Every structure is written in C-alpha cells, then in structure tokens.
CSV table of C-alpha atoms in Angstrom, one decimal:
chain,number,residue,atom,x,y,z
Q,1,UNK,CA,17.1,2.1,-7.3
Q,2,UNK,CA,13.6,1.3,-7.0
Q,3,UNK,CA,11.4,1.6,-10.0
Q,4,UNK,CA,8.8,3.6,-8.0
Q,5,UNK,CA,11.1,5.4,-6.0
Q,6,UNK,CA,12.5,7.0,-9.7
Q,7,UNK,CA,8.8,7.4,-10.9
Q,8,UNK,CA,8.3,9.8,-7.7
Q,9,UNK,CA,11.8,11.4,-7.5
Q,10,UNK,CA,11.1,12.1,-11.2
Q,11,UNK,CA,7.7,13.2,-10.9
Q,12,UNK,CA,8.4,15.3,-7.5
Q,13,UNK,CA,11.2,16.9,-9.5
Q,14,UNK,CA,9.2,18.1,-12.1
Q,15,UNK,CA,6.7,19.5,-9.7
Q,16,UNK,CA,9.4,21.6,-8.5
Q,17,UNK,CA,11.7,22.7,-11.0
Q,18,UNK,CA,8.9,22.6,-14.4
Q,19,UNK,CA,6.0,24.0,-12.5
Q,20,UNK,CA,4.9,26.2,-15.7
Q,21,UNK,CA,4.4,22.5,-17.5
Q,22,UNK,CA,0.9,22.0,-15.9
Q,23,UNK,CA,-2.4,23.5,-16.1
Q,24,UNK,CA,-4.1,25.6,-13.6
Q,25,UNK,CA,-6.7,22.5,-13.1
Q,26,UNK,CA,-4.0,19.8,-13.0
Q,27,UNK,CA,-3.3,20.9,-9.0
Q,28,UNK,CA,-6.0,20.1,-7.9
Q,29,UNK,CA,-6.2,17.3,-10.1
Q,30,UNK,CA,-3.2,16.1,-8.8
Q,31,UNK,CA,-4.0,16.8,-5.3
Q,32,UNK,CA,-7.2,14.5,-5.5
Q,33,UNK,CA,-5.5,11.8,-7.2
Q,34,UNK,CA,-3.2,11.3,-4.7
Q,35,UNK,CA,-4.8,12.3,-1.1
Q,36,UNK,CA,-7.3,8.9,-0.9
Q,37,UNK,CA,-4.2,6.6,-1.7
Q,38,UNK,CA,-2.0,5.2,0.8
Q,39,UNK,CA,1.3,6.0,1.8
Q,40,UNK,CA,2.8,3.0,-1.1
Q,41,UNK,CA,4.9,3.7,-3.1
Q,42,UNK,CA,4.1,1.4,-6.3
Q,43,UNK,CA,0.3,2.5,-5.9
Q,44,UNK,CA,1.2,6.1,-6.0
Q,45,UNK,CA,3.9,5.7,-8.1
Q,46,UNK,CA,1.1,4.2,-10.8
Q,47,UNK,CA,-1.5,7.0,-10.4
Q,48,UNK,CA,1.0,9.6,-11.6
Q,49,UNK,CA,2.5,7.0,-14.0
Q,50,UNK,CA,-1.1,6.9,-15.4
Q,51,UNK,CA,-2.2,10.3,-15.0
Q,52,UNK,CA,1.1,11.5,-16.9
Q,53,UNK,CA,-0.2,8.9,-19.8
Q,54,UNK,CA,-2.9,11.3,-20.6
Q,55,UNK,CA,-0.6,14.7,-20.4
Q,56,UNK,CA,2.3,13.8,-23.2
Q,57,UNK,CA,4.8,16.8,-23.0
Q,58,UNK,CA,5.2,15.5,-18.9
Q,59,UNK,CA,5.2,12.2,-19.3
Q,60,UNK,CA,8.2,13.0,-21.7
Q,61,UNK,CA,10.0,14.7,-19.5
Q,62,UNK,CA,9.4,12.4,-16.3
Q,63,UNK,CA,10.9,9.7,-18.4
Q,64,UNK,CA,13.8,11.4,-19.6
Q,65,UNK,CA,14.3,12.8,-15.9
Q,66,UNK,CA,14.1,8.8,-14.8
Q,67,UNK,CA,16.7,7.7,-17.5
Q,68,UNK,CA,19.1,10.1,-16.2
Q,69,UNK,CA,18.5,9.4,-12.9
Q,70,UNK,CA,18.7,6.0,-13.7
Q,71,UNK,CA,21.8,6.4,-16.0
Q,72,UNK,CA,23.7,8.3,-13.3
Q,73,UNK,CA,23.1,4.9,-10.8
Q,74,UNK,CA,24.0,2.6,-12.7
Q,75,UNK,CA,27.5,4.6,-13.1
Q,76,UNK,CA,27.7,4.9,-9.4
Q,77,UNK,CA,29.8,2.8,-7.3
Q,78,UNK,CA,26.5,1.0,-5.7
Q,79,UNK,CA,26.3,-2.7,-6.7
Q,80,UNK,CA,24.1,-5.3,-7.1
Q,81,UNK,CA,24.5,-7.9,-3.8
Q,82,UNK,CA,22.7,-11.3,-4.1
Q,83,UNK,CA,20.1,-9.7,-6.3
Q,84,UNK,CA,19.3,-7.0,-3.8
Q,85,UNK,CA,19.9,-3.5,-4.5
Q,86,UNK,CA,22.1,-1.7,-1.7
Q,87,UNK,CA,20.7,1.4,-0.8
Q,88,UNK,CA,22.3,4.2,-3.1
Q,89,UNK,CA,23.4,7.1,-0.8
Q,90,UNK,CA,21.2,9.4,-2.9
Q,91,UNK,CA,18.2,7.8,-1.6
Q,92,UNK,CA,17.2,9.4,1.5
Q,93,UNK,CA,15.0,8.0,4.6
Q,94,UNK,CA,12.2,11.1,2.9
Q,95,UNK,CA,11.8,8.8,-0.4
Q,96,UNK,CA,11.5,5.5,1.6
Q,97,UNK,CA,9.1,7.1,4.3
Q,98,UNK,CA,6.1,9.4,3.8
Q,99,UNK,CA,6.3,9.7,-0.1
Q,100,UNK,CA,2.4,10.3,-0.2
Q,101,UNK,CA,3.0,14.0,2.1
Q,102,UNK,CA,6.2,14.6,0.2
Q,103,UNK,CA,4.4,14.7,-3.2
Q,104,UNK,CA,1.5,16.6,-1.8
Q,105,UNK,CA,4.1,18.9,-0.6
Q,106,UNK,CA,5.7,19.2,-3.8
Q,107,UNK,CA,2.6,20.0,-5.4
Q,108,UNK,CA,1.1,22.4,-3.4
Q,109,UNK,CA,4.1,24.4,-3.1
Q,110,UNK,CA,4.5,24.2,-6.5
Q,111,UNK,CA,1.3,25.1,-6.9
Q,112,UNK,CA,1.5,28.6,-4.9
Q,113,UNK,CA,4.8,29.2,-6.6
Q,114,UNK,CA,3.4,29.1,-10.2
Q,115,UNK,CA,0.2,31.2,-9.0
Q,116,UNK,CA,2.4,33.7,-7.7
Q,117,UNK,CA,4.5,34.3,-10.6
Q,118,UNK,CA,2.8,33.6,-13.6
Q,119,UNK,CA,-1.2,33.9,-14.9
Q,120,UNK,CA,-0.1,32.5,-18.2
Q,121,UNK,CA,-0.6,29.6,-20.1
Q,122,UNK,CA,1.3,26.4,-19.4
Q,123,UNK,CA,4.2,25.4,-21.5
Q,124,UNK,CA,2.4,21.8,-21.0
Q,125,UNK,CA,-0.2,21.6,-24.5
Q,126,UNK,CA,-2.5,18.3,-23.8
C-alpha cells in the first residue's frame, strides 16, 4: 500500500476512534493546515506527518496504527507484480479520490464528537 495512503488511513483513524488525544486548539489547527493544500496525497500526507512531529503521544500512535496496517498487508494474499503494487481490496476508491474532504471530514466530525462529550483535558500531553 502506498506510503501516504497509510499515513492518512492512520491519521484519519485516529481522528475517529482517539479523538480525546488532541487539544481543543489542534481542530482548528488541523483544519487550517490542511484546507489551502491540494487534493495530493504525499503533500497532505507530509503536513500531518509534520504536524504529528511536534505532538509526540499522536505521532506514536499514528505509527504504531501504520505498522499494523502495514503488518496486516504484507500478510495479505496481495503481491508485488513487476514492482507495482496491486491494489489491496482494503483500499477503497474514497482513499485514492478526495482524501483532502475525507480528512476534513474526519476532523470536523471528530471535532463535534469530542465537544459534545467531553470538556476535559486531552489524553494527548505536548
């Protein structure tokens, strides 16, 4: 699977299912970080990768979230074909289309979710 394609499936999941690891400010941090880039995957993919850099306990867990998801292709029955990757099953047409509205999405809803539920402080420490 694609390097950048893990970095957003990674980074999207924690949005989702981790929402108490970021900070009230890091929304709209977020949010602004990504609306002027384009709809590229490797630029996009290196903003988070870079923004995560600065906030440790995510970064941790977007790579440990990447090595399984990584771990768990490599086991699948997808191969390698002339030195092209097939296109793994798990992969939909979402990942490889659009990923700039899917993360903004992800971290708006994720956003509203933690607001809703919670007025404490983030299990994320910078």
């Amino acid at each position: 699977m694609d390097a950048n394609i893990l970095v957003l499936k990674a980074f999207k999941q924690l949005l989702i299912d981790c929402p108490k690891m970021f900070h009230q400010s890091d929304w709209a941090e977020l949010e602004a970080l990504i609306t002027p880039l384009p709809d590229d995957a490797a630029q996009l993919a290196n903003a988070i990768t870079d923004w995560c850099t600065s906030h440790s306990k995510i970064y941790d867990q977007m790579m440990a979230l990447i090595a399984s998801m990584s771990s768990s292709y490599e086991s699948s029955d997808e191969k390698w074909i002339g030195g092209i990757n097939s296109t793994p099953a798990e992969i939909s047409l979402e990942d490889l289309k659009n990923q700039k509205e899917t993360l903004l999405n992800a971290i708006r809803n994720s956003s509203k979710a933690e607001s809703s539920t919670s007025n404490t402080e983030p299990e994320n420490a910078k």
